[in-house]
GROMACS .gro file of C-alpha atoms in nm:
model
  389
    1MET     CA    1  14.485  21.888  10.901
    2ALA     CA    2  14.143  21.712  10.926
    3ALA     CA    3  13.884  21.945  10.740
    4GLY     CA    4  13.732  22.165  10.959
    5GLU     CA    5  14.000  22.216  11.215
    6SER     CA    6  14.135  22.542  11.253
    7PHE     CA    7  14.413  22.695  11.516
    8ASP     CA    8  14.580  22.922  11.593
    9VAL     CA    9  14.879  23.066  11.417
   10TYR     CA   10  14.906  23.434  11.562
   11ARG     CA   11  14.631  23.602  11.698
   12LEU     CA   12  14.645  23.744  12.076
   13PRO     CA   13  14.570  23.465  12.409
   14GLU     CA   14  14.210  23.479  12.451
   15GLU     CA   15  14.318  23.593  12.821
   16HIS     CA   16  14.559  23.870  12.687
   17GLU     CA   17  14.149  24.012  12.427
   18ALA     CA   18  13.989  23.955  12.802
   19ILE     CA   19  14.203  24.242  12.979
   20ARG     CA   20  14.198  24.433  12.697
   21GLU     CA   21  13.824  24.488  12.734
   22ALA     CA   22  13.871  24.470  13.090
   23VAL     CA   23  14.100  24.836  13.044
   24ARG     CA   24  13.943  24.997  12.811
   25GLU     CA   25  13.599  24.939  13.007
   26VAL     CA   26  13.790  25.151  13.311
   27CYS     CA   27  13.935  25.452  13.110
   28ALA     CA   28  13.646  25.556  12.907
   29ALA     CA   29  13.446  25.541  13.215
   30LYS     CA   30  13.724  25.711  13.476
   31VAL     CA   31  14.031  25.781  13.254
   32ALA     CA   32  13.950  25.960  12.962
   33PRO     CA   33  13.680  26.208  13.148
   34HIS     CA   34  14.011  26.367  13.377
   35ALA     CA   35  14.247  26.398  12.958
   36ALA     CA   36  14.199  26.688  12.923
   37GLU     CA   37  14.135  26.831  13.254
   38ALA     CA   38  14.515  26.698  13.373
   39ASP     CA   39  14.595  26.848  13.056
   40GLU     CA   40  14.504  27.227  13.113
   41THR     CA   41  14.587  27.246  13.500
   42GLY     CA   42  14.915  27.040  13.482
   43GLU     CA   43  14.769  26.811  13.802
   44PHE     CA   44  14.873  26.495  13.872
   45PRO     CA   45  14.458  26.265  13.717
   46LYS     CA   46  14.458  26.156  14.059
   47ALA     CA   47  14.097  26.036  14.041
   48SER     CA   48  14.251  25.834  13.760
   49TYR     CA   49  14.590  25.673  13.943
   50ASP     CA   50  14.235  25.565  14.153
   51ALA     CA   51  14.011  25.374  13.941
   52LEU     CA   52  14.349  25.193  13.808
   53ARG     CA   53  14.430  25.142  14.135
   54ALA     CA   54  14.070  24.956  14.226
   55ALA     CA   55  14.133  24.756  13.893
   56ASP     CA   56  14.467  24.653  13.987
   57PHE     CA   57  14.556  24.802  13.634
   58HIS     CA   58  14.797  25.054  13.827
   59ALA     CA   59  15.078  24.864  13.827
   60PRO     CA   60  14.983  24.551  13.717
   61HIS     CA   61  15.358  24.308  13.585
   62ILE     CA   62  15.444  24.334  14.006
   63PRO     CA   63  15.461  23.895  14.085
   64GLU     CA   64  15.180  23.798  14.264
   65GLU     CA   65  15.375  23.722  14.510
   66TYR     CA   66  15.459  23.997  14.650
   67GLY     CA   67  15.075  24.092  14.621
   68GLY     CA   68  15.074  24.190  14.223
   69ALA     CA   69  14.804  24.160  13.933
   70GLY     CA   70  15.167  23.881  13.834
   71ALA     CA   71  15.079  23.995  13.464
   72ASP     CA   72  15.366  23.928  13.201
   73ALA     CA   73  15.512  24.157  12.981
   74LEU     CA   74  15.226  24.158  12.655
   75ALA     CA   75  14.950  24.178  12.905
   76THR     CA   76  15.128  24.520  13.077
   77ALA     CA   77  15.208  24.649  12.758
   78ILE     CA   78  14.808  24.601  12.660
   79VAL     CA   79  14.720  24.847  12.981
   80ILE     CA   80  14.946  25.077  12.887
   81GLU     CA   81  14.857  25.086  12.550
   82GLU     CA   82  14.512  25.102  12.613
   83VAL     CA   83  14.545  25.412  12.941
   84ALA     CA   84  14.741  25.597  12.657
   85ARG     CA   85  14.460  25.551  12.393
   86ALA     CA   86  14.236  25.721  12.667
   87CYS     CA   87  14.516  25.984  12.899
   88ALA     CA   88  14.884  25.942  12.780
   89SER     CA   89  14.998  26.144  13.147
   90SER     CA   90  14.736  25.855  13.309
   91SER     CA   91  14.957  25.612  13.064
   92LEU     CA   92  15.275  25.600  13.238
   93ILE     CA   93  15.154  25.508  13.642
   94PRO     CA   94  15.200  25.211  13.548
   95ALA     CA   95  15.486  25.329  13.281
   96VAL     CA   96  15.683  25.434  13.528
   97ASN     CA   97  15.609  25.176  13.837
   98LYS     CA   98  15.732  24.905  13.653
   99LEU     CA   99  16.017  25.122  13.500
  100GLY     CA  100  16.095  25.203  13.937
  101THR     CA  101  16.075  24.889  14.001
  102MET     CA  102  16.225  24.691  13.751
  103PRO     CA  103  16.611  24.649  13.882
  104LEU     CA  104  16.435  24.506  14.220
  105LEU     CA  105  16.241  24.317  13.976
  106LEU     CA  106  16.590  24.188  13.792
  107SER     CA  107  16.878  24.284  14.080
  108GLY     CA  108  16.711  24.319  14.372
  109SER     CA  109  16.734  24.145  14.674
  110GLU     CA  110  16.446  23.911  14.904
  111GLU     CA  111  16.343  24.107  15.108
  112LEU     CA  112  16.403  24.411  14.919
  113LYS     CA  113  16.159  24.332  14.660
  114ARG     CA  114  15.913  24.248  14.944
  115ARG     CA  115  15.931  24.542  15.114
  116TYR     CA  116  15.885  24.818  14.822
  117LEU     CA  117  15.748  24.563  14.580
  118THR     CA  118  15.475  24.472  14.775
  119PRO     CA  119  15.317  24.861  14.902
  120VAL     CA  120  15.334  24.913  14.493
  121ALA     CA  121  15.115  24.616  14.442
  122ALA     CA  122  14.863  24.737  14.730
  123GLY     CA  123  14.835  25.113  14.554
  124GLU     CA  124  14.927  25.232  14.864
  125ALA     CA  125  15.306  25.395  14.687
  126MET     CA  126  15.416  25.467  14.359
  127PHE     CA  127  15.806  25.405  14.181
  128SER     CA  128  16.033  25.672  14.006
  129TYR     CA  129  16.384  25.559  13.842
  130CYS     CA  130  16.599  25.843  13.862
  131LEU     CA  131  16.930  25.822  13.579
  132SER     CA  132  16.928  26.150  13.382
  133GLU     CA  133  17.099  26.484  13.558
  134PRO     CA  134  17.150  26.796  13.426
  135GLU     CA  135  17.405  26.655  13.249
  136ALA     CA  136  17.435  26.297  13.205
  137GLY     CA  137  17.129  26.227  12.968
  138SER     CA  138  17.175  26.020  12.682
  139ASP     CA  139  17.530  25.970  12.855
  140ALA     CA  140  17.395  25.877  13.171
  141ALA     CA  141  17.744  25.672  13.283
  142SER     CA  142  17.892  26.059  13.276
  143MET     CA  143  17.607  26.116  13.633
  144THR     CA  144  17.783  26.240  13.832
  145THR     CA  145  17.579  26.148  14.237
  146ARG     CA  146  17.769  26.016  14.463
  147ALA     CA  147  17.673  25.762  14.753
  148VAL     CA  148  17.971  25.709  15.033
  149ARG     CA  149  17.974  25.416  15.260
  150ASP     CA  150  17.928  25.544  15.613
  151GLY     CA  151  17.920  25.220  15.836
  152ASP     CA  152  17.637  25.063  15.759
  153HIS     CA  153  17.491  25.399  15.575
  154TRP     CA  154  17.519  25.535  15.249
  155VAL     CA  155  17.520  25.935  15.218
  156LEU     CA  156  17.402  26.019  14.792
  157ASN     CA  157  17.490  26.331  14.722
  158GLY     CA  158  17.272  26.514  14.372
  159VAL     CA  159  17.063  26.602  14.143
  160LYS     CA  160  16.827  26.382  13.918
  161ARG     CA  161  16.642  26.576  13.590
  162TRP     CA  162  16.349  26.437  13.392
  163ILE     CA  163  16.199  26.227  13.729
  164THR     CA  164  15.861  26.145  13.574
  165ASN     CA  165  15.619  26.116  13.872
  166ALA     CA  166  15.845  26.273  14.156
  167GLY     CA  167  15.710  26.438  14.392
  168VAL     CA  168  15.454  26.201  14.345
  169SER     CA  169  15.630  25.893  14.386
  170GLU     CA  170  15.708  25.742  14.733
  171PHE     CA  171  16.013  25.509  14.647
  172TYR     CA  172  16.296  25.634  14.322
  173THR     CA  173  16.502  25.387  14.219
  174VAL     CA  174  16.830  25.599  14.261
  175PHE     CA  175  17.181  25.559  14.002
  176ALA     CA  176  17.469  25.701  14.247
  177VAL     CA  177  17.855  25.636  14.141
  178THR     CA  178  18.037  25.438  14.447
  179ASP     CA  179  18.353  25.449  14.234
  180PRO     CA  180  18.546  25.755  14.013
  181ALA     CA  181  18.818  25.613  13.872
  182ALA     CA  182  18.520  25.307  13.717
  183ARG     CA  183  18.334  25.485  13.556
  184SER     CA  184  18.002  25.313  13.450
  185ARG     CA  185  18.118  25.030  13.610
  186GLY     CA  186  18.189  25.219  13.939
  187ILE     CA  187  17.786  25.324  13.915
  188SER     CA  188  17.507  25.124  14.203
  189ALA     CA  189  17.129  25.195  14.243
  190PHE     CA  190  16.940  25.234  14.568
  191VAL     CA  191  16.576  25.249  14.685
  192VAL     CA  192  16.570  25.635  14.847
  193GLU     CA  193  16.209  25.728  15.016
  194LYS     CA  194  16.019  26.002  14.950
  195SER     CA  195  16.051  26.106  15.339
  196ASP     CA  196  16.456  26.053  15.389
  197ALA     CA  197  16.568  26.337  15.513
  198GLY     CA  198  16.758  26.512  15.258
  199VAL     CA  199  16.522  26.438  14.979
  200SER     CA  200  16.370  26.769  14.749
  201PHE     CA  201  16.192  26.875  14.525
  202GLY     CA  202  16.188  27.098  14.167
  203ALA     CA  203  15.940  27.271  14.092
  204PRO     CA  204  15.678  27.082  13.765
  205GLU     CA  205  15.903  27.127  13.425
  206LYS     CA  206  15.693  27.366  13.142
  207LYS     CA  207  15.643  27.092  12.983
  208LEU     CA  208  15.468  27.025  12.585
  209GLY     CA  209  15.271  26.769  12.625
  210ILE     CA  210  15.236  26.456  12.926
  211LYS     CA  211  15.123  26.773  13.142
  212GLY     CA  212  14.946  26.530  13.369
  213SER     CA  213  15.266  26.342  13.515
  214PRO     CA  214  15.485  26.558  13.678
  215THR     CA  215  15.850  26.569  13.564
  216ARG     CA  216  16.104  26.737  13.877
  217GLU     CA  217  16.398  26.729  13.951
  218VAL     CA  218  16.515  26.519  14.266
  219TYR     CA  219  16.776  26.645  14.516
  220LEU     CA  220  17.000  26.444  14.728
  221ASP     CA  221  17.140  26.629  14.994
  222ASN     CA  222  17.314  26.432  15.285
  223VAL     CA  223  17.054  26.158  15.233
  224ARG     CA  224  17.139  25.885  15.499
  225ILE     CA  225  17.030  25.568  15.390
  226PRO     CA  226  17.087  25.226  15.524
  227ALA     CA  227  17.272  24.988  15.309
  228ASP     CA  228  17.070  24.723  15.241
  229ARG     CA  229  16.893  24.938  15.064
  230ILE     CA  230  17.136  24.890  14.770
  231ILE     CA  231  16.993  24.716  14.465
  232GLY     CA  232  17.230  24.448  14.370
  233ALA     CA  233  17.599  24.444  14.377
  234GLU     CA  234  17.772  24.785  14.506
  235GLY     CA  235  17.913  24.795  14.157
  236THR     CA  236  17.608  24.694  13.880
  237GLY     CA  237  17.415  24.889  13.903
  238PHE     CA  238  17.486  25.060  13.498
  239ALA     CA  239  17.384  24.727  13.389
  240THR     CA  240  17.118  24.696  13.632
  241ALA     CA  241  16.931  25.027  13.467
  242MET     CA  242  17.068  24.984  13.080
  243LYS     CA  243  16.859  24.557  13.141
  244THR     CA  244  16.582  24.751  13.312
  245LEU     CA  245  16.583  25.005  12.983
  246ASP     CA  246  16.559  24.686  12.762
  247HIS     CA  247  16.208  24.610  12.888
  248THR     CA  248  16.079  24.979  12.942
  249ARG     CA  249  16.147  25.080  12.613
  250VAL     CA  250  15.796  24.832  12.517
  251THR     CA  251  15.632  25.010  12.775
  252ILE     CA  252  15.710  25.329  12.611
  253ALA     CA  253  15.651  25.156  12.228
  254ALA     CA  254  15.309  25.039  12.366
  255GLN     CA  255  15.235  25.422  12.509
  256ALA     CA  256  15.320  25.575  12.216
  257VAL     CA  257  15.132  25.303  11.966
  258GLY     CA  258  14.756  25.432  12.223
  259ILE     CA  259  14.832  25.795  12.163
  260ALA     CA  260  14.821  25.759  11.800
  261GLN     CA  261  14.475  25.441  11.779
  262GLY     CA  262  14.332  25.778  12.004
  263ALA     CA  263  14.405  25.940  11.777
  264LEU     CA  264  14.322  25.732  11.451
  265ASP     CA  265  13.982  25.657  11.619
  266TYR     CA  266  13.904  26.054  11.643
  267ALA     CA  267  14.015  26.113  11.281
  268LYS     CA  268  13.787  25.838  11.220
  269GLY     CA  269  13.421  25.984  11.317
  270TYR     CA  270  13.564  26.340  11.250
  271VAL     CA  271  13.582  26.228  10.903
  272ALA     CA  272  13.262  26.047  10.836
  273GLU     CA  273  13.064  26.286  11.004
  274ARG     CA  274  13.203  26.653  10.834
  275ARG     CA  275  13.036  26.705  10.552
  276GLN     CA  276  13.222  26.914  10.267
  277PHE     CA  277  13.183  26.910   9.875
  278GLY     CA  278  12.861  26.749   9.954
  279LYS     CA  279  12.893  26.487  10.096
  280ALA     CA  280  13.150  26.355  10.439
  281VAL     CA  281  13.536  26.449  10.386
  282ALA     CA  282  13.583  26.027  10.427
  283GLU     CA  283  13.432  25.992  10.101
  284PHE     CA  284  13.816  26.159   9.946
  285GLN     CA  285  14.094  25.993   9.768
  286GLY     CA  286  14.306  26.217   9.968
  287VAL     CA  287  14.162  26.145  10.298
  288GLN     CA  288  14.102  25.765  10.285
  289PHE     CA  289  14.483  25.733  10.205
  290MET     CA  290  14.617  25.921  10.478
  291LEU     CA  291  14.399  25.738  10.664
  292ALA     CA  292  14.523  25.396  10.550
  293ASP     CA  293  14.845  25.519  10.607
  294MET     CA  294  14.847  25.631  10.974
  295GLY     CA  295  14.632  25.227  10.995
  296MET     CA  296  14.914  25.075  10.867
  297LYS     CA  297  15.234  25.245  11.014
  298LEU     CA  298  14.948  25.180  11.356
  299GLU     CA  299  14.939  24.815  11.325
  300ALA     CA  300  15.242  24.783  11.204
  301ALA     CA  301  15.373  24.923  11.542
  302ARG     CA  302  15.138  24.800  11.761
  303GLN     CA  303  15.285  24.429  11.611
  304LEU     CA  304  15.638  24.502  11.645
  305THR     CA  305  15.526  24.622  12.029
  306TYR     CA  306  15.418  24.287  12.077
  307ALA     CA  307  15.697  24.107  11.954
  308ALA     CA  308  15.915  24.318  12.161
  309ALA     CA  309  15.703  24.248  12.479
  310GLY     CA  310  15.724  23.859  12.389
  311LYS     CA  311  16.110  23.819  12.414
  312SER     CA  312  16.105  24.092  12.710
  313GLU     CA  313  15.889  23.791  12.876
  314ARG     CA  314  16.117  23.530  12.784
  315GLY     CA  315  16.427  23.783  12.886
  316ASP     CA  316  16.547  23.627  12.499
  317GLY     CA  317  16.905  23.754  12.392
  318ASP     CA  318  16.791  23.987  12.091
  319LEU     CA  319  16.596  24.201  12.304
  320THR     CA  320  16.781  24.435  12.321
  321TYR     CA  321  16.758  24.482  11.942
  322PHE     CA  322  16.363  24.454  12.002
  323GLY     CA  323  16.309  24.690  12.271
  324ALA     CA  324  16.518  25.025  12.087
  325ALA     CA  325  16.281  24.887  11.743
  326ALA     CA  326  15.980  24.918  11.873
  327LYS     CA  327  16.042  25.220  12.081
  328CYS     CA  328  16.175  25.368  11.770
  329PHE     CA  329  15.930  25.254  11.510
  330ALA     CA  330  15.605  25.279  11.745
  331SER     CA  331  15.703  25.622  11.905
  332ASP     CA  332  15.833  25.816  11.534
  333ALA     CA  333  15.451  25.640  11.381
  334ALA     CA  334  15.265  25.793  11.662
  335MET     CA  335  15.467  26.130  11.577
  336GLU     CA  336  15.321  26.069  11.259
  337ILE     CA  337  14.988  25.944  11.295
  338THR     CA  338  14.891  26.271  11.559
  339THR     CA  339  15.017  26.480  11.358
  340ASP     CA  340  14.795  26.358  11.040
  341ALA     CA  341  14.554  26.360  11.256
  342VAL     CA  342  14.545  26.721  11.344
  343GLN     CA  343  14.545  26.765  10.980
  344LEU     CA  344  14.241  26.569  10.902
  345LEU     CA  345  14.114  26.817  11.131
  346GLY     CA  346  14.194  27.094  11.026
  347GLY     CA  347  14.128  27.429  11.177
  348TYR     CA  348  13.913  27.192  11.420
  349GLY     CA  349  14.230  27.009  11.514
  350TYR     CA  350  14.457  27.314  11.624
  351THR     CA  351  14.226  27.341  11.896
  352ARG     CA  352  14.193  27.289  12.220
  353ASP     CA  353  13.811  27.201  12.191
  354TYR     CA  354  13.912  26.838  12.050
  355PRO     CA  355  14.210  26.583  12.168
  356VAL     CA  356  14.434  26.549  11.922
  357GLU     CA  357  14.660  26.875  11.959
  358ARG     CA  358  14.721  26.719  12.304
  359MET     CA  359  14.763  26.399  12.147
  360MET     CA  360  14.964  26.540  11.869
  361ARG     CA  361  15.210  26.729  12.225
  362ASP     CA  362  15.198  26.385  12.433
  363ALA     CA  363  15.339  26.177  12.105
  364LYS     CA  364  15.633  26.325  12.105
  365ILE     CA  365  15.735  26.315  12.463
  366THR     CA  366  15.775  25.901  12.332
  367GLN     CA  367  16.004  25.992  12.055
  368ILE     CA  368  16.286  26.158  12.391
  369TYR     CA  369  16.244  25.925  12.666
  370GLU     CA  370  16.447  25.646  12.761
  371GLY     CA  371  16.634  25.741  12.522
  372THR     CA  372  16.597  25.963  12.223
  373ASN     CA  373  16.505  25.728  11.830
  374GLN     CA  374  16.865  25.886  11.763
  375VAL     CA  375  17.028  25.690  12.096
  376GLN     CA  376  16.751  25.394  11.915
  377ARG     CA  377  16.932  25.374  11.698
  378ILE     CA  378  17.259  25.345  11.790
  379VAL     CA  379  17.170  25.049  12.041
  380MET     CA  380  16.987  24.861  11.772
  381ALA     CA  381  17.283  24.949  11.461
  382ARG     CA  382  17.580  24.832  11.757
  383GLN     CA  383  17.292  24.489  11.760
  384LEU     CA  384  17.315  24.426  11.423
  385LEU     CA  385  17.710  24.503  11.391
  386ASN     CA  386  17.793  24.235  11.730
  387GLY     CA  387  18.073  24.052  11.625
  388ILE     CA  388  18.069  24.189  11.259
  389VAL     CA  389  18.294  24.537  11.291
   0.00000   0.00000   0.00000
């Protein structure tokens, strides 16, 4: 290499950094101011949604041919990270829109994509994902929701639990058993609309965190939908669900990174200003060690998340491992970092007058949804041992 010549060996492309700056600006002005209120009231932060929609950050992953921004997986992760840094509940707007629509992107017909992705891209509707049931959480193949063919229609009956943004979303990807004898290969995926007769919702769950994102049961009582609303071929739903999670676990990792970054940012500012024993708390070595560990874990989580996002975009063969690893590591790190942030603020950190206790509560769910971290470790181990045992 010639003297003075330089090149980018390993850093984010300029367009991705520009996206970060744009999202951060929107969030600082129009999302962060509503975060505490959403947590206190438990109401969906519509003002934040409107701001994200106006800036085209509500569903950035949708391809341009359907009216979307066409953001790649890394750009989408950065959007979710930056929104989560300001408000974890609001970050579930782009995250769950991707979760709900990913089955269509992976397996849906062109007609189905155009019909349902276009209004989501336009900000006219949101999309949720209905996999879990009261007796089928980590063991999703044990679901009992049924879909029975009746001429040119399917009739769905069952209950879905822990559905993020249920009642707010207009569209739902619903997984149901179409062949009970085939177990996981007898599960199919469908698009259900909120307005379909027989669709109703339970009361909002009373949760520890992400209170501004409603979580409800979805009830399907003889819901009759046209046969063309099946996503992919009959019996391929479970495979589509698992492929979807390979991609969207990256978004949960990004959410965890964002929450952790928000907590670290606030803690750094606090210890620099707070004085005890005649000097800033930040001058104490014990505090510095805590901050160093927080920053180190956060950056490791971010780099693993971005690597996984790259694999998601390319569809690499090891995405299953990296998606699970990023989600597991980043969410564990977020829980540690937010807990330490509360500790650094002392008694103030334990009160709702300061945001770090909210961030700690919000971080906890990232270790649980889209597969608990115990399940992620099973997924990783199977990938590591594939062909060996």
